[in-house]
Amino acid sequence: DAGVTQSPTHLIKTRGQHVTLRCSPISGHKSVSWYQQVLGQGPQFIFQYYEKEERGRGNFPDRFSARQFPNYSSELNVNALLLGDSALYLCASSTAGTGISYEQYFGPGTRLTVT
Amino acid sequence: GNSVTQMEGPVTLSEEAFLTINCTYTATGYPSLFWYVQYPGEGLQLLLKATKADDKGSNKGFEATYRKETTSFHLEKGSVQVSDSAVYFCALSGGVTSGSRLTFGEGTQLTVNP
């Protein structure tokens, strides 16, 4: 079975530009979450979507936005990129949106470098 | 809010040594606790989990027990292998306002030498 897939694998952008990252969850999973992992740190929660609705948002500025499509895939958008946005962006999927014990399965991530 | 504190790393061990990575947490309510592992250049893999007090999670020789009285979830393995070299993250989900989002510790880099 295919796991969580993310695209692109790597991305280099310039300050001020916009970026879109994509995620496809495991088949049958309806929840997608996004995390930012800065080098040398643990992942930080950005968003969770379940059944195409936002179910949670972390402490990130409004430059960050996301959406979930009818097929449960998701996009993360970041506007007006800053150098500090350079990180590994991880997508995770799970079967449910609110159960705290549901396992989240992570994709390989998108490495974003802002120059 | 929720928080997770892991022992400072990096940790370097010889093959077959005993491993302990300490993890303590702060959370309201009754969180679920997890250990994730990240190999170089890869995403996170769930290693084990525990969903209530005194539960023991185990997988691939790794174990961790959910201790509510000490708010801890220490990771242990009796005999590490070179292939265990990776970064290990302790995480929790739950609490009054956090739902299923994961809160991670800073990670502990483990290097096992032959």
PDB file of C-alpha atoms in Angstrom:
ATOM      1  CA  ASP A   1       0.000   0.000   0.000  1.00  0.00           C
ATOM      2  CA  ALA A   2       1.216   3.492  -0.789  1.00  0.00           C
ATOM      3  CA  GLY A   3       2.116   5.628   2.164  1.00  0.00           C
ATOM      4  CA  VAL A   4       1.764   9.370   2.502  1.00  0.00           C
ATOM      5  CA  THR A   5       3.280  11.085  -0.515  1.00  0.00           C
ATOM      6  CA  GLN A   6       4.508  14.652  -0.755  1.00  0.00           C
ATOM      7  CA  SER A   7       5.681  16.818  -3.618  1.00  0.00           C
ATOM      8  CA  PRO A   8       8.038  18.278  -4.465  1.00  0.00           C
ATOM      9  CA  THR A   9      10.902  16.632  -2.575  1.00  0.00           C
ATOM     10  CA  HIS A  10      13.074  19.711  -2.579  1.00  0.00           C
ATOM     11  CA  LEU A  11      12.370  23.330  -3.402  1.00  0.00           C
ATOM     12  CA  ILE A  12      14.451  26.491  -3.519  1.00  0.00           C
ATOM     13  CA  LYS A  13      12.684  29.849  -3.422  1.00  0.00           C
ATOM     14  CA  THR A  14      13.652  33.487  -3.029  1.00  0.00           C
ATOM     15  CA  ARG A  15      12.483  35.764  -0.209  1.00  0.00           C
ATOM     16  CA  GLY A  16       9.096  37.278  -0.943  1.00  0.00           C
ATOM     17  CA  GLN A  17       7.977  34.494  -3.263  1.00  0.00           C
ATOM     18  CA  HIS A  18       5.051  32.147  -2.771  1.00  0.00           C
ATOM     19  CA  VAL A  19       5.194  28.352  -2.471  1.00  0.00           C
ATOM     20  CA  THR A  20       2.672  25.513  -2.666  1.00  0.00           C
ATOM     21  CA  LEU A  21       3.391  22.117  -1.160  1.00  0.00           C
ATOM     22  CA  ARG A  22       1.248  19.068  -1.857  1.00  0.00           C
ATOM     23  CA  CYS A  23       0.315  15.969   0.101  1.00  0.00           C
ATOM     24  CA  SER A  24      -1.633  12.814  -0.678  1.00  0.00           C
ATOM     25  CA  PRO A  25      -2.777  10.820   2.362  1.00  0.00           C
ATOM     26  CA  ILE A  26      -2.917   7.079   2.742  1.00  0.00           C
ATOM     27  CA  SER A  27      -5.952   5.642   0.985  1.00  0.00           C
ATOM     28  CA  GLY A  28      -8.921   5.732   3.349  1.00  0.00           C
ATOM     29  CA  HIS A  29      -7.460   8.413   5.595  1.00  0.00           C
ATOM     30  CA  LYS A  30      -9.586  11.538   5.857  1.00  0.00           C
ATOM     31  CA  SER A  31      -7.372  13.688   8.071  1.00  0.00           C
ATOM     32  CA  VAL A  32      -4.253  15.539   7.005  1.00  0.00           C
ATOM     33  CA  SER A  33      -1.953  17.546   9.257  1.00  0.00           C
ATOM     34  CA  TRP A  34       1.005  19.756   8.373  1.00  0.00           C
ATOM     35  CA  TYR A  35       4.146  20.252  10.482  1.00  0.00           C
ATOM     36  CA  GLN A  36       7.223  22.429  10.102  1.00  0.00           C
ATOM     37  CA  GLN A  37      10.563  20.993  11.193  1.00  0.00           C
ATOM     38  CA  VAL A  38      13.410  23.451  11.400  1.00  0.00           C
ATOM     39  CA  LEU A  39      16.857  21.852  11.291  1.00  0.00           C
ATOM     40  CA  GLY A  40      17.825  20.426  14.664  1.00  0.00           C
ATOM     41  CA  GLN A  41      14.365  20.864  16.220  1.00  0.00           C
ATOM     42  CA  GLY A  42      11.208  18.856  16.667  1.00  0.00           C
ATOM     43  CA  PRO A  43       8.277  19.310  14.270  1.00  0.00           C
ATOM     44  CA  GLN A  44       5.834  22.131  15.009  1.00  0.00           C
ATOM     45  CA  PHE A  45       2.121  21.771  14.239  1.00  0.00           C
ATOM     46  CA  ILE A  46       0.781  24.105  11.533  1.00  0.00           C
ATOM     47  CA  PHE A  47      -2.671  22.864  10.466  1.00  0.00           C
ATOM     48  CA  GLN A  48      -5.049  19.942  10.634  1.00  0.00           C
ATOM     49  CA  TYR A  49      -7.833  19.277   8.140  1.00  0.00           C
ATOM     50  CA  TYR A  50     -10.529  16.647   8.408  1.00  0.00           C
ATOM     51  CA  GLU A  51     -13.278  16.098   5.879  1.00  0.00           C
ATOM     52  CA  LYS A  52     -12.155  19.293   4.112  1.00  0.00           C
ATOM     53  CA  GLU A  53     -12.625  21.453   7.196  1.00  0.00           C
ATOM     54  CA  GLU A  54      -9.909  23.069   9.296  1.00  0.00           C
ATOM     55  CA  ARG A  55      -9.822  21.367  12.690  1.00  0.00           C
ATOM     56  CA  GLY A  56      -6.806  23.041  14.207  1.00  0.00           C
ATOM     57  CA  ARG A  57      -4.220  25.719  13.622  1.00  0.00           C
ATOM     58  CA  GLY A  58      -0.863  26.179  15.280  1.00  0.00           C
ATOM     59  CA  ASN A  59       0.930  29.388  16.134  1.00  0.00           C
ATOM     60  CA  PHE A  60       1.888  30.417  12.604  1.00  0.00           C
ATOM     61  CA  PRO A  61       1.271  33.738  10.827  1.00  0.00           C
ATOM     62  CA  ASP A  62      -1.493  34.299   8.295  1.00  0.00           C
ATOM     63  CA  ARG A  63       1.066  33.893   5.503  1.00  0.00           C
ATOM     64  CA  PHE A  64       0.501  30.181   6.014  1.00  0.00           C
ATOM     65  CA  SER A  65      -2.713  28.702   4.648  1.00  0.00           C
ATOM     66  CA  ALA A  66      -3.942  25.277   3.633  1.00  0.00           C
ATOM     67  CA  ARG A  67      -6.863  23.462   2.148  1.00  0.00           C
ATOM     68  CA  GLN A  68      -8.098  19.917   1.661  1.00  0.00           C
ATOM     69  CA  PHE A  69      -9.694  18.648  -1.510  1.00  0.00           C
ATOM     70  CA  PRO A  70     -12.622  16.230  -1.996  1.00  0.00           C
ATOM     71  CA  ASN A  71     -10.142  13.361  -2.558  1.00  0.00           C
ATOM     72  CA  TYR A  72      -8.577  14.265   0.851  1.00  0.00           C
ATOM     73  CA  SER A  73      -5.304  15.455  -0.635  1.00  0.00           C
ATOM     74  CA  SER A  74      -4.051  18.748   0.722  1.00  0.00           C
ATOM     75  CA  GLU A  75      -2.035  21.824  -0.172  1.00  0.00           C
ATOM     76  CA  LEU A  76       0.003  24.053   2.118  1.00  0.00           C
ATOM     77  CA  ASN A  77       0.592  27.572   0.841  1.00  0.00           C
ATOM     78  CA  VAL A  78       3.110  30.039   2.189  1.00  0.00           C
ATOM     79  CA  ASN A  79       3.133  33.658   0.967  1.00  0.00           C
ATOM     80  CA  ALA A  80       5.859  36.299   1.226  1.00  0.00           C
ATOM     81  CA  LEU A  81       8.547  33.773   2.099  1.00  0.00           C
ATOM     82  CA  LEU A  82      11.102  34.651   4.754  1.00  0.00           C
ATOM     83  CA  LEU A  83      14.514  33.117   5.342  1.00  0.00           C
ATOM     84  CA  GLY A  84      13.118  31.629   8.559  1.00  0.00           C
ATOM     85  CA  ASP A  85      10.601  29.577   6.571  1.00  0.00           C
ATOM     86  CA  SER A  86      13.438  27.318   5.444  1.00  0.00           C
ATOM     87  CA  ALA A  87      12.560  23.930   6.911  1.00  0.00           C
ATOM     88  CA  LEU A  88      11.354  20.409   6.257  1.00  0.00           C
ATOM     89  CA  TYR A  89       7.576  20.453   5.840  1.00  0.00           C
ATOM     90  CA  LEU A  90       5.939  17.225   6.905  1.00  0.00           C
ATOM     91  CA  CYS A  91       2.489  15.985   6.096  1.00  0.00           C
ATOM     92  CA  ALA A  92       0.765  13.348   8.214  1.00  0.00           C
ATOM     93  CA  SER A  93      -2.462  11.476   7.654  1.00  0.00           C
ATOM     94  CA  SER A  94      -4.753   9.565   9.985  1.00  0.00           C
ATOM     95  CA  THR A  95      -8.119   7.907   9.875  1.00  0.00           C
ATOM     96  CA  ALA A  96      -9.938  10.336  12.150  1.00  0.00           C
ATOM     97  CA  GLY A  97      -9.848  13.971  13.064  1.00  0.00           C
ATOM     98  CA  THR A  98     -10.301  14.250  16.771  1.00  0.00           C
ATOM     99  CA  GLY A  99      -9.354  11.028  18.507  1.00  0.00           C
ATOM    100  CA  ILE A 100      -6.173  11.646  20.402  1.00  0.00           C
ATOM    101  CA  SER A 101      -4.928   8.080  20.167  1.00  0.00           C
ATOM    102  CA  TYR A 102      -5.228   7.761  16.414  1.00  0.00           C
ATOM    103  CA  GLU A 103      -1.844   7.181  14.848  1.00  0.00           C
ATOM    104  CA  GLN A 104      -0.517   9.729  12.421  1.00  0.00           C
ATOM    105  CA  TYR A 105       1.536   8.477   9.477  1.00  0.00           C
ATOM    106  CA  PHE A 106       4.130  10.852   8.108  1.00  0.00           C
ATOM    107  CA  GLY A 107       5.319  11.437   4.580  1.00  0.00           C
ATOM    108  CA  PRO A 108       8.990  11.949   3.648  1.00  0.00           C
ATOM    109  CA  GLY A 109       8.624  15.725   3.704  1.00  0.00           C
ATOM    110  CA  THR A 110       9.401  18.632   1.396  1.00  0.00           C
ATOM    111  CA  ARG A 111      12.703  20.389   2.012  1.00  0.00           C
ATOM    112  CA  LEU A 112      12.159  24.128   1.426  1.00  0.00           C
ATOM    113  CA  THR A 113      15.145  26.439   1.193  1.00  0.00           C
ATOM    114  CA  VAL A 114      14.551  30.203   1.055  1.00  0.00           C
ATOM    115  CA  THR A 115      17.456  32.311  -0.182  1.00  0.00           C
TER     116      THR A 115
ATOM    117  CA  GLY B   1      -0.245  24.451  26.979  1.00  0.00           C
ATOM    118  CA  ASN B   2       1.218  21.051  26.212  1.00  0.00           C
ATOM    119  CA  SER B   3       4.975  20.564  26.195  1.00  0.00           C
ATOM    120  CA  VAL B   4       7.506  17.736  25.930  1.00  0.00           C
ATOM    121  CA  THR B   5      11.053  17.770  27.275  1.00  0.00           C
ATOM    122  CA  GLN B   6      13.655  15.264  26.135  1.00  0.00           C
ATOM    123  CA  MET B   7      17.092  14.590  27.520  1.00  0.00           C
ATOM    124  CA  GLU B   8      19.770  16.592  25.807  1.00  0.00           C
ATOM    125  CA  GLY B   9      21.779  14.797  23.181  1.00  0.00           C
ATOM    126  CA  PRO B  10      23.543  13.607  21.254  1.00  0.00           C
ATOM    127  CA  VAL B  11      23.906  10.115  22.684  1.00  0.00           C
ATOM    128  CA  THR B  12      26.725   7.849  21.521  1.00  0.00           C
ATOM    129  CA  LEU B  13      26.782   4.161  22.464  1.00  0.00           C
ATOM    130  CA  SER B  14      28.618   1.025  21.510  1.00  0.00           C
ATOM    131  CA  GLU B  15      26.715  -1.833  19.901  1.00  0.00           C
ATOM    132  CA  GLU B  16      24.841  -4.018  22.438  1.00  0.00           C
ATOM    133  CA  ALA B  17      24.813  -1.255  25.076  1.00  0.00           C
ATOM    134  CA  PHE B  18      21.660  -0.383  27.051  1.00  0.00           C
ATOM    135  CA  LEU B  19      19.751   2.682  25.898  1.00  0.00           C
ATOM    136  CA  THR B  20      17.627   5.111  27.885  1.00  0.00           C
ATOM    137  CA  ILE B  21      16.273   8.365  26.461  1.00  0.00           C
ATOM    138  CA  ASN B  22      14.365  10.407  29.017  1.00  0.00           C
ATOM    139  CA  CYS B  23      11.107  12.161  28.194  1.00  0.00           C
ATOM    140  CA  THR B  24       8.833  14.161  30.477  1.00  0.00           C
ATOM    141  CA  TYR B  25       5.677  16.005  29.540  1.00  0.00           C
ATOM    142  CA  THR B  26       3.260  18.686  30.659  1.00  0.00           C
ATOM    143  CA  ALA B  27      -0.369  18.414  29.625  1.00  0.00           C
ATOM    144  CA  THR B  28      -3.862  18.890  30.960  1.00  0.00           C
ATOM    145  CA  GLY B  29      -6.206  15.942  30.894  1.00  0.00           C
ATOM    146  CA  TYR B  30      -5.074  12.504  29.750  1.00  0.00           C
ATOM    147  CA  PRO B  31      -2.793  12.692  26.713  1.00  0.00           C
ATOM    148  CA  SER B  32      -1.598   9.853  24.507  1.00  0.00           C
ATOM    149  CA  LEU B  33       2.180   9.463  24.307  1.00  0.00           C
ATOM    150  CA  PHE B  34       4.342   8.461  21.349  1.00  0.00           C
ATOM    151  CA  TRP B  35       7.916   7.826  20.311  1.00  0.00           C
ATOM    152  CA  TYR B  36       8.807   8.578  16.697  1.00  0.00           C
ATOM    153  CA  VAL B  37      12.097   7.819  14.929  1.00  0.00           C
ATOM    154  CA  GLN B  38      13.616   9.759  12.043  1.00  0.00           C
ATOM    155  CA  TYR B  39      16.354   8.208   9.930  1.00  0.00           C
ATOM    156  CA  PRO B  40      18.629  10.513   7.908  1.00  0.00           C
ATOM    157  CA  GLY B  41      16.818  12.164   5.028  1.00  0.00           C
ATOM    158  CA  GLU B  42      13.470  10.588   5.874  1.00  0.00           C
ATOM    159  CA  GLY B  43      10.179  11.509   7.509  1.00  0.00           C
ATOM    160  CA  LEU B  44       9.002  10.320  10.906  1.00  0.00           C
ATOM    161  CA  GLN B  45       8.077   6.729  11.689  1.00  0.00           C
ATOM    162  CA  LEU B  46       5.933   5.783  14.666  1.00  0.00           C
ATOM    163  CA  LEU B  47       8.006   3.559  16.944  1.00  0.00           C
ATOM    164  CA  LEU B  48       5.537   2.929  19.782  1.00  0.00           C
ATOM    165  CA  LYS B  49       2.658   4.500  21.677  1.00  0.00           C
ATOM    166  CA  ALA B  50       0.726   4.355  24.957  1.00  0.00           C
ATOM    167  CA  THR B  51      -2.726   5.766  25.466  1.00  0.00           C
ATOM    168  CA  LYS B  52      -3.316   5.538  29.228  1.00  0.00           C
ATOM    169  CA  ALA B  53      -1.433   5.471  32.503  1.00  0.00           C
ATOM    170  CA  ASP B  54       0.723   2.390  33.148  1.00  0.00           C
ATOM    171  CA  ASP B  55       0.430   1.259  29.511  1.00  0.00           C
ATOM    172  CA  LYS B  56       3.671  -0.089  28.068  1.00  0.00           C
ATOM    173  CA  GLY B  57       4.327   0.478  24.401  1.00  0.00           C
ATOM    174  CA  SER B  58       6.835  -1.806  22.684  1.00  0.00           C
ATOM    175  CA  ASN B  59       8.222  -2.414  19.208  1.00  0.00           C
ATOM    176  CA  LYS B  60      11.471  -3.734  17.700  1.00  0.00           C
ATOM    177  CA  GLY B  61      12.990  -4.227  21.160  1.00  0.00           C
ATOM    178  CA  PHE B  62      12.165  -0.683  22.287  1.00  0.00           C
ATOM    179  CA  GLU B  63       9.881  -0.105  25.280  1.00  0.00           C
ATOM    180  CA  ALA B  64       8.352   2.857  27.089  1.00  0.00           C
ATOM    181  CA  THR B  65       5.915   2.986  30.018  1.00  0.00           C
ATOM    182  CA  TYR B  66       3.373   5.769  30.516  1.00  0.00           C
ATOM    183  CA  ARG B  67       3.999   7.023  34.073  1.00  0.00           C
ATOM    184  CA  LYS B  68       1.381   9.568  35.046  1.00  0.00           C
ATOM    185  CA  GLU B  69       2.734  10.059  38.567  1.00  0.00           C
ATOM    186  CA  THR B  70       6.077  11.252  37.207  1.00  0.00           C
ATOM    187  CA  THR B  71       4.686  12.561  33.868  1.00  0.00           C
ATOM    188  CA  SER B  72       7.319  10.531  32.048  1.00  0.00           C
ATOM    189  CA  PHE B  73       7.603   8.222  29.042  1.00  0.00           C
ATOM    190  CA  HIS B  74      11.248   7.129  28.923  1.00  0.00           C
ATOM    191  CA  LEU B  75      12.433   5.080  25.934  1.00  0.00           C
ATOM    192  CA  GLU B  76      14.582   1.986  26.629  1.00  0.00           C
ATOM    193  CA  LYS B  77      16.255  -0.778  24.656  1.00  0.00           C
ATOM    194  CA  GLY B  78      18.317  -3.528  26.154  1.00  0.00           C
ATOM    195  CA  SER B  79      20.839  -3.954  23.329  1.00  0.00           C
ATOM    196  CA  VAL B  80      21.213  -1.335  20.607  1.00  0.00           C
ATOM    197  CA  GLN B  81      22.414  -2.013  17.074  1.00  0.00           C
ATOM    198  CA  VAL B  82      24.206   0.178  14.556  1.00  0.00           C
ATOM    199  CA  SER B  83      20.952   0.287  12.574  1.00  0.00           C
ATOM    200  CA  ASP B  84      19.249   2.063  15.521  1.00  0.00           C
ATOM    201  CA  SER B  85      21.260   5.204  14.789  1.00  0.00           C
ATOM    202  CA  ALA B  86      18.674   7.921  14.185  1.00  0.00           C
ATOM    203  CA  VAL B  87      16.913  10.854  15.837  1.00  0.00           C
ATOM    204  CA  TYR B  88      14.229   9.912  18.363  1.00  0.00           C
ATOM    205  CA  PHE B  89      11.297  12.195  19.169  1.00  0.00           C
ATOM    206  CA  CYS B  90       8.940  11.951  22.117  1.00  0.00           C
ATOM    207  CA  ALA B  91       5.480  13.378  21.411  1.00  0.00           C
ATOM    208  CA  LEU B  92       2.035  13.706  22.903  1.00  0.00           C
ATOM    209  CA  SER B  93      -1.466  14.396  21.687  1.00  0.00           C
ATOM    210  CA  GLY B  94      -4.538  15.359  23.637  1.00  0.00           C
ATOM    211  CA  GLY B  95      -5.290  17.684  26.455  1.00  0.00           C
ATOM    212  CA  VAL B  96      -8.179  20.030  26.826  1.00  0.00           C
ATOM    213  CA  THR B  97      -7.595  22.208  23.780  1.00  0.00           C
ATOM    214  CA  SER B  98      -5.114  20.339  21.612  1.00  0.00           C
ATOM    215  CA  GLY B  99      -7.137  17.400  20.295  1.00  0.00           C
ATOM    216  CA  SER B 100      -5.153  15.124  18.010  1.00  0.00           C
ATOM    217  CA  ARG B 101      -2.330  17.533  17.116  1.00  0.00           C
ATOM    218  CA  LEU B 102       1.094  16.236  18.102  1.00  0.00           C
ATOM    219  CA  THR B 103       3.445  18.198  20.349  1.00  0.00           C
ATOM    220  CA  PHE B 104       7.054  17.053  19.934  1.00  0.00           C
ATOM    221  CA  GLY B 105      10.175  17.260  22.019  1.00  0.00           C
ATOM    222  CA  GLU B 106      13.402  18.581  20.558  1.00  0.00           C
ATOM    223  CA  GLY B 107      14.664  15.143  19.559  1.00  0.00           C
ATOM    224  CA  THR B 108      17.645  13.072  20.668  1.00  0.00           C
ATOM    225  CA  GLN B 109      20.334  12.066  18.176  1.00  0.00           C
ATOM    226  CA  LEU B 110      21.510   8.492  18.800  1.00  0.00           C
ATOM    227  CA  THR B 111      24.699   7.168  17.260  1.00  0.00           C
ATOM    228  CA  VAL B 112      25.616   3.507  17.754  1.00  0.00           C
ATOM    229  CA  ASN B 113      29.185   2.509  16.953  1.00  0.00           C
ATOM    230  CA  PRO B 114      30.199  -1.051  16.016  1.00  0.00           C
TER     231      PRO B 114
END
